[in-house]
Short mmCIF file of C-alpha atoms in Angstrom, two decimals:
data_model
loop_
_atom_site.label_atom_id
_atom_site.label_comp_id
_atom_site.label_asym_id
_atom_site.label_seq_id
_atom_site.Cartn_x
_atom_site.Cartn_y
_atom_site.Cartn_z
CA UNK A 1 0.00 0.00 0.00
CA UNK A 2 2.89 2.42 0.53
CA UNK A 3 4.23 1.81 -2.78
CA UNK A 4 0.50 3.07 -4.08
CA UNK A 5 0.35 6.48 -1.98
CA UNK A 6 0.27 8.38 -5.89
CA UNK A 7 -2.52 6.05 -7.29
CA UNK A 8 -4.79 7.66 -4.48
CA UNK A 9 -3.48 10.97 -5.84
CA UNK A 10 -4.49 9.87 -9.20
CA UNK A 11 -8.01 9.55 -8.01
CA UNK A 12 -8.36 12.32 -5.59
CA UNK A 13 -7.40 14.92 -7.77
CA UNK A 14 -9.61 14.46 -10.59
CA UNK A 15 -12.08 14.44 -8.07
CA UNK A 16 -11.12 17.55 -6.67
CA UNK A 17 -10.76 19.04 -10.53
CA UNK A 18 -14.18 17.84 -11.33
CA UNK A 19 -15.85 19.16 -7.81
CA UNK A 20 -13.97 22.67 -7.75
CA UNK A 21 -13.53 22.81 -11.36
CA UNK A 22 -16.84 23.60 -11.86
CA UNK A 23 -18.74 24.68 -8.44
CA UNK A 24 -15.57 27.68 -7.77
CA UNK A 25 -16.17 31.05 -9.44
CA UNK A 26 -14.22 32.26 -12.64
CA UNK A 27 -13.57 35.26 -14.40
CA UNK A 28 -16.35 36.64 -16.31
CA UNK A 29 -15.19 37.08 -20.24
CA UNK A 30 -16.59 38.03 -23.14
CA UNK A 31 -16.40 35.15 -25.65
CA UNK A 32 -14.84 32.70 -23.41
CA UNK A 33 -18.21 32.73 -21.16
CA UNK A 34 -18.21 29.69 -18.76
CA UNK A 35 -16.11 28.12 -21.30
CA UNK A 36 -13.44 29.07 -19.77
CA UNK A 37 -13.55 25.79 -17.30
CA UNK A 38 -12.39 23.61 -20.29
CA UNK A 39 -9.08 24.99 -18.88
CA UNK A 40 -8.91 22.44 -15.97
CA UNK A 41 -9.46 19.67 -19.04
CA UNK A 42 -8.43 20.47 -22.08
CA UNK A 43 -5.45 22.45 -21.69
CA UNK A 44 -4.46 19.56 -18.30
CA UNK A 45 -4.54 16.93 -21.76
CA UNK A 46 -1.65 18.78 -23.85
CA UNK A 47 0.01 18.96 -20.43
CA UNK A 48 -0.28 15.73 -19.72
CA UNK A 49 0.56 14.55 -23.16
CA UNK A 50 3.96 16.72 -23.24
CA UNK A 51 5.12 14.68 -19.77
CA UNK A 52 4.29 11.30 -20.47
CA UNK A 53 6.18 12.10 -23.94
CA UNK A 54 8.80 13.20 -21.85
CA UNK A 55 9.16 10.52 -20.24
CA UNK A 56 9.05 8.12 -23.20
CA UNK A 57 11.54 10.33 -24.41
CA UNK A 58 14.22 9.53 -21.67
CA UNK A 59 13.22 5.84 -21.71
CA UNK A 60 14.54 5.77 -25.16
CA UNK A 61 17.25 7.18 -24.46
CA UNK A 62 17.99 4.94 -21.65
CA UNK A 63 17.16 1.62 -23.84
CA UNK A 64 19.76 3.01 -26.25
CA UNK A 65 22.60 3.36 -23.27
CA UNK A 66 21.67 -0.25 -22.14
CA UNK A 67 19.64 -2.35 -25.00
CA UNK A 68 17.23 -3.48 -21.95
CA UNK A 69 14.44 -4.24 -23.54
CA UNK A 70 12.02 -3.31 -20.57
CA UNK A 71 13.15 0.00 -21.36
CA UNK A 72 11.77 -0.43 -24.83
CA UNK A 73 8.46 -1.57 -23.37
CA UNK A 74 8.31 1.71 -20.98
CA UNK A 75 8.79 4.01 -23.68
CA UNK A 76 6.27 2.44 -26.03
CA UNK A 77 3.92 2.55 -23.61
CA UNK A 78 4.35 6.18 -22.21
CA UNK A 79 3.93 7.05 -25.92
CA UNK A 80 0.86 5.58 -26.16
CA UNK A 81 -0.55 7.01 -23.43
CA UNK A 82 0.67 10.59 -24.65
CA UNK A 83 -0.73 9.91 -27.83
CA UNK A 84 -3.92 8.68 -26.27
CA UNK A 85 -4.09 11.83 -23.97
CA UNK A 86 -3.08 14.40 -27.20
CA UNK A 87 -6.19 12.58 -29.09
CA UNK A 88 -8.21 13.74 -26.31
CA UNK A 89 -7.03 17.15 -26.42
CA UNK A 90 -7.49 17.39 -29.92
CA UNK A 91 -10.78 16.09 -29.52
CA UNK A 92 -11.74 18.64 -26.67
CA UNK A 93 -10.08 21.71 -28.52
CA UNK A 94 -12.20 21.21 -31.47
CA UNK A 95 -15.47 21.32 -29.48
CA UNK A 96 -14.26 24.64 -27.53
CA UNK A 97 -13.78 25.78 -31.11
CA UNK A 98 -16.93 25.67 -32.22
CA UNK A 99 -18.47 28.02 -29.51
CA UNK A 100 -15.35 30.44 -29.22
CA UNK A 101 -13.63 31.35 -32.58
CA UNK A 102 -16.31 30.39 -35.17
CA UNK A 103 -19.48 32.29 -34.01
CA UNK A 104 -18.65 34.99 -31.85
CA UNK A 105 -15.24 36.71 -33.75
CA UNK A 106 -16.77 36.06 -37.11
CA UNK A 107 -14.54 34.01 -38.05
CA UNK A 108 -15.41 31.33 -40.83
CA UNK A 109 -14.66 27.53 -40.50
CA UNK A 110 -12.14 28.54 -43.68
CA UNK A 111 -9.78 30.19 -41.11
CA UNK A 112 -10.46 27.77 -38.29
CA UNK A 113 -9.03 25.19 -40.97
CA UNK A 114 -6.03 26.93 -41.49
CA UNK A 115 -5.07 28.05 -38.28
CA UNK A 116 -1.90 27.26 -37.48
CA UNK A 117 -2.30 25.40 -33.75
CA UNK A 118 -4.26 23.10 -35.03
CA UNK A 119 -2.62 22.21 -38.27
CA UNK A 120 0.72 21.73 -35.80
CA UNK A 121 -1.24 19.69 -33.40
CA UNK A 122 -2.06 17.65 -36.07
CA UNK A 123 1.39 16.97 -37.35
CA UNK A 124 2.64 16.24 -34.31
CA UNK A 125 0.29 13.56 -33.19
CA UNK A 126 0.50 12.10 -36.79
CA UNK A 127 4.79 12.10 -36.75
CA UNK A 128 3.76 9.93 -33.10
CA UNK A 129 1.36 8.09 -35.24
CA UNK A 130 4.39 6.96 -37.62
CA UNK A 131 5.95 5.67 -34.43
CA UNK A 132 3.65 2.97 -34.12
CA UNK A 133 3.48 2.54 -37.74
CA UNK A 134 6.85 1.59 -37.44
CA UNK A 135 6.95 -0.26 -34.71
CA UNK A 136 4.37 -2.87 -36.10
CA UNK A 137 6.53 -3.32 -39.19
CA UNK A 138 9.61 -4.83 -37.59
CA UNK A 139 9.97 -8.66 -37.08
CA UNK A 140 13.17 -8.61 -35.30
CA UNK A 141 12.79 -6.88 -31.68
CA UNK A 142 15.57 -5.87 -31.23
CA UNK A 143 15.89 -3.99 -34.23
CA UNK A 144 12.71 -2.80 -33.72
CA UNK A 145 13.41 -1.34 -29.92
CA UNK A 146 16.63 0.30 -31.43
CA UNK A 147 15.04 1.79 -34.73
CA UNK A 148 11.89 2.89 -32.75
CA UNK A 149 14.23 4.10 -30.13
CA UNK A 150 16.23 6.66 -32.39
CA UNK A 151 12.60 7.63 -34.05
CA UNK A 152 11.05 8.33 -30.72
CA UNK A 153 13.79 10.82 -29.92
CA UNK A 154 12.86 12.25 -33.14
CA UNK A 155 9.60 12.71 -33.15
CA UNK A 156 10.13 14.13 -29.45
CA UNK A 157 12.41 16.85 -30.87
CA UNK A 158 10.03 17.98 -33.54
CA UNK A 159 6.87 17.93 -31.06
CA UNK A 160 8.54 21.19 -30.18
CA UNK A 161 8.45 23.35 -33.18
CA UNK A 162 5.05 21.79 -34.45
CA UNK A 163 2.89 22.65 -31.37
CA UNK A 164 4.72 25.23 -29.43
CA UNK A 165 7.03 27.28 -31.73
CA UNK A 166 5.98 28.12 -35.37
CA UNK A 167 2.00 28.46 -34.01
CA UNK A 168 3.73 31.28 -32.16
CA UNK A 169 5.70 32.48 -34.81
CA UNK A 170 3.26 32.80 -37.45
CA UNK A 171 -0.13 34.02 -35.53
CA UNK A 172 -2.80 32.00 -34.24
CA UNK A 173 -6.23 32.36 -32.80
CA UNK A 174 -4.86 30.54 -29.70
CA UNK A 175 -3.90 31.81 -26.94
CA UNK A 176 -0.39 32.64 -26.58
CA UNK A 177 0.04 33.83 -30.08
CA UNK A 178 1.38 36.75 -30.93
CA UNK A 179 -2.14 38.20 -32.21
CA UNK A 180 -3.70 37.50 -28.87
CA UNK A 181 -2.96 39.30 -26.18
CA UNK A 182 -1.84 36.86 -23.74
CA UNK A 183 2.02 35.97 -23.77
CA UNK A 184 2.14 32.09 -22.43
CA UNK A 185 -1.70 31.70 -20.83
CA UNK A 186 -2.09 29.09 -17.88
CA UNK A 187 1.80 29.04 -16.85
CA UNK A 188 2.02 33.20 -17.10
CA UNK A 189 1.31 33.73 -13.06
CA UNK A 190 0.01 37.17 -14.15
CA UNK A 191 -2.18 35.83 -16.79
CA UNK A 192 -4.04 33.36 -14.88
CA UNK A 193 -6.83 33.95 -11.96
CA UNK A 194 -5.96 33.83 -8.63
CA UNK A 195 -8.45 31.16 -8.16
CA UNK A 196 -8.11 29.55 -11.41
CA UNK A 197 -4.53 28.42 -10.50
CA UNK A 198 -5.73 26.49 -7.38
CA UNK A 199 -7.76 24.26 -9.70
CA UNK A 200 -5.46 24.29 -12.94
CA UNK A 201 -2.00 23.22 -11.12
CA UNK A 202 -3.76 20.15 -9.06
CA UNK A 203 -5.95 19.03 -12.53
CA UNK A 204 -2.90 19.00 -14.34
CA UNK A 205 -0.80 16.81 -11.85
CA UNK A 206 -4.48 15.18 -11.39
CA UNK A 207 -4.79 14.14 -14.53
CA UNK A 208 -1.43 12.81 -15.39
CA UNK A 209 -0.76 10.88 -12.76
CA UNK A 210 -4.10 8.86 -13.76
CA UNK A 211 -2.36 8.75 -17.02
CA UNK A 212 1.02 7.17 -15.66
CA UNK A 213 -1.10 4.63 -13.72
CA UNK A 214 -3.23 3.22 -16.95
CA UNK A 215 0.60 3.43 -18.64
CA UNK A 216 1.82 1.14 -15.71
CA UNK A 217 -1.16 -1.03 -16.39
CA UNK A 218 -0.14 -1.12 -20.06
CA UNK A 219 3.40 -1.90 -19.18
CA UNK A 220 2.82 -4.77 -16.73
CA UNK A 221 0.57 -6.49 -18.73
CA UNK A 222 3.41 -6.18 -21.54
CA UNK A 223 5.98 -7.30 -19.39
CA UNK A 224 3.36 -10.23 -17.99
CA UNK A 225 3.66 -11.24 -21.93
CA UNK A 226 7.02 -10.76 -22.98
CA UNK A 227 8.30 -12.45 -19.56
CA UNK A 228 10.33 -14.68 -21.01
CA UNK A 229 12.35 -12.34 -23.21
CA UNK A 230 12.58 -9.25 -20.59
CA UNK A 231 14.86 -9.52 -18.24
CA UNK B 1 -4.39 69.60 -12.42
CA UNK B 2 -7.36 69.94 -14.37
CA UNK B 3 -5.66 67.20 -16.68
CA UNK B 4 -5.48 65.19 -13.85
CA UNK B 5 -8.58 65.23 -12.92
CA UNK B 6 -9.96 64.57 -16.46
CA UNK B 7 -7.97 61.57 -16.77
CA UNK B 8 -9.25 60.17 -13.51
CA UNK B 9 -13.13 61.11 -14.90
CA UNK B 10 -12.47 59.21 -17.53
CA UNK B 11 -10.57 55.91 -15.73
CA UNK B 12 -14.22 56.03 -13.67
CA UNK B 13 -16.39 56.19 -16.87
CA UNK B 14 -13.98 53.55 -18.83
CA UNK B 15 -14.65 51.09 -15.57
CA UNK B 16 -18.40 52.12 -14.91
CA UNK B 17 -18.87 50.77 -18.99
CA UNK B 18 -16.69 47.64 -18.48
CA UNK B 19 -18.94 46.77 -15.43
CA UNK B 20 -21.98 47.52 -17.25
CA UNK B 21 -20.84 45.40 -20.24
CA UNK B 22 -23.01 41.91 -19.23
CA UNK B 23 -21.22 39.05 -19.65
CA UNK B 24 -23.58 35.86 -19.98
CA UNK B 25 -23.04 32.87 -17.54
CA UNK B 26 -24.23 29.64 -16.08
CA UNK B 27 -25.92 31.65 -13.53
CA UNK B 28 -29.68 30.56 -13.47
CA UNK B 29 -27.94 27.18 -13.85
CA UNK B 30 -25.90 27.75 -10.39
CA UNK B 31 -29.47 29.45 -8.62
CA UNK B 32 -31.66 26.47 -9.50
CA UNK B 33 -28.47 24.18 -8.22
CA UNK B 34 -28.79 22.23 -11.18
CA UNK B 35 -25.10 22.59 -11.63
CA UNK B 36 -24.45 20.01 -8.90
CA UNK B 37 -26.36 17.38 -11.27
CA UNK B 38 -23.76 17.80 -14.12
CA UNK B 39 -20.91 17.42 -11.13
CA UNK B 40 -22.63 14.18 -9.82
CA UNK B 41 -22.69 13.11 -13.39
CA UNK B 42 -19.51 13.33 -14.11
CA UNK B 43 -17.99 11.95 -11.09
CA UNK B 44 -20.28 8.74 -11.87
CA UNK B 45 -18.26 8.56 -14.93
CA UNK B 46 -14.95 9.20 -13.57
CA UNK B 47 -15.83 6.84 -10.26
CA UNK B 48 -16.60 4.17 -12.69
CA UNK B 49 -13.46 4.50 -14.82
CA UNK B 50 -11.33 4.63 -11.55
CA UNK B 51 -13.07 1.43 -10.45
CA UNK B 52 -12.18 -0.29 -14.15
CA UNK B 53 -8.69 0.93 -13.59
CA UNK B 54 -8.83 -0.59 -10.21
CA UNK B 55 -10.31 -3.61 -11.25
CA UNK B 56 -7.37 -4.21 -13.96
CA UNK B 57 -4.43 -2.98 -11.63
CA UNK B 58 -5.57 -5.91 -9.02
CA UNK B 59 -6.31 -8.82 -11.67
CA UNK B 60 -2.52 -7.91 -13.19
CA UNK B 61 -0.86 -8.03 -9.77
CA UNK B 62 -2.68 -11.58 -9.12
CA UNK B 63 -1.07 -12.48 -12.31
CA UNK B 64 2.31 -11.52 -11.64
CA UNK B 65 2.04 -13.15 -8.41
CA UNK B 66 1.10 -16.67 -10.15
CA UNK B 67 4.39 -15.92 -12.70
CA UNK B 68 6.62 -15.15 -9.88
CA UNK B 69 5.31 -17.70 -7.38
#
């Protein structure tokens, strides 16, 4: 039970998100309206997403350093999940969308389509997508843990300039674009509420740690399989 | 002076029509307390996902105790 003291966490705070997330007061915006809430959800996703990445980032590394192939397993896994949790985000972003930048700032679904965010989103779950691609074409596993290994680090590296950097660069209807008049929203301590920030730093720890726990899942049951190759 | 206290008229006029600007919200939703439905809702959901995830995480570690044992 000691060893489990963070899969409590993983329950209590998406409980707490849910409960305070949408019983506390927020600002009052034009626009945004009580949208706004989607903040302890779908921006707590892309969060999410970028640290279990991260982590199947340094669990490549780490099978390259020592060809372990329970390190190959971890990685997979994690990347799964992030892909699993950037899906979601996706998913979420296109619904807050529809009631924020199409109706109200007469904006056409013409320029919604071409908005750079999304179209970078998009690439960067799809390079993620390749990783799997790839990994179900391989035969031999250990070529496939090393040549999935050296793509992973890849695709980590160009996560960056797809979603954070060129959206940023060129313009985008999202916050944190240069058009919009909010620098880096939700980690900016002057940008967010007071009040928002006591549900938006617990959801996001919230919400991945329920992430890492279906990954463990994921990995013991792939361990449980492979038990007689893993060491 | 005078420019002074024209600027501060108009701060007090700029913030009276920022106030007055309504912004539409959940609120008849919060006064009828139907909002608490949509919370109960959704912790149904995430109770029962938990208790899937809970489900799986014991019926692995029984297997890995047959595998080791």
């Amino acid at each position: 039970m000691q060893k489990n003291w963070w899969k409590i966490l993983a329950i209590l705070l998406p409980v707490y998100t849910i409960v305070a997330g949408f019983l506390l007061d927020v600002p009052r915006l034009p626009i945004l309206n009580e949208t706004i809430r989607n903040l302890y959800f779908h921006v707590c996703m892309w969060f999410g997403m970028m640290i279990l990445y991260t982590v199947s980032f340094v669990y490549s590394i780490k099978y390259l350093r020592s060809s372990n192939l329970r390190h190959d397993i971890f990685a997979s896994q994690f990347a799964m999940m992030g892909s699993f949790f950037g899906i979601l985000g996706y998913l979420t972003g296109v619904l807050w969308v529809n009631v924020t930048w199409i109706t109200d700032q007469h904006q056409s679904l013409g320029s919604v389509l071409k908005e750079p965010k999304l179209i970078g989103a998009a690439i960067g779950l799809l390079i993620y997508g390749a990783y799997f691609v790839l990994r179900g074409s391989f035969t031999d596993i250990d070529k496939k843990a090393r040549v999935t290994a050296v793509y992973n680090i890849f695709a980590f590296a160009l996560l960056f300039p797809c979603v954070w950097i060129i959206p940023r660069l060129v313009g985008s209807l999202h916050p944190g674009a240069p058009g919009s008049d909010s620098g880096n929203p939700a980690l900016d301590r002057k940008d967010l509420d007071e009040t928002m920030r006591l549900v938006f730093y617990p959801a996001v720890i919230g919400w991945t740690l329920l992430g890492t726990w279906l990954t463990t899942l994921n990995i013991r049951l792939e361990l449980l399989k492979n038990k007689d190759i893993v060491s | 002076m005078k420019k002074l206290l024209l600027q501060m008229l108009f701060f007090f006029l700029s913030t009276c029509a920022f106030a007055q600007e309504k912004v539409e919200m959940a609120d008849v939703m919060r006064s009828n307390g139907k909002i608490y439905t949509v919370v109960a809702v959704c912790l149904t959901i995430l109770f029962g996902l938990i208790g899937y995830a809970i489900h799986l995480d014991r019926k692995i570690s029984k297997m890995e105790k047959q595998q080791n044992g």
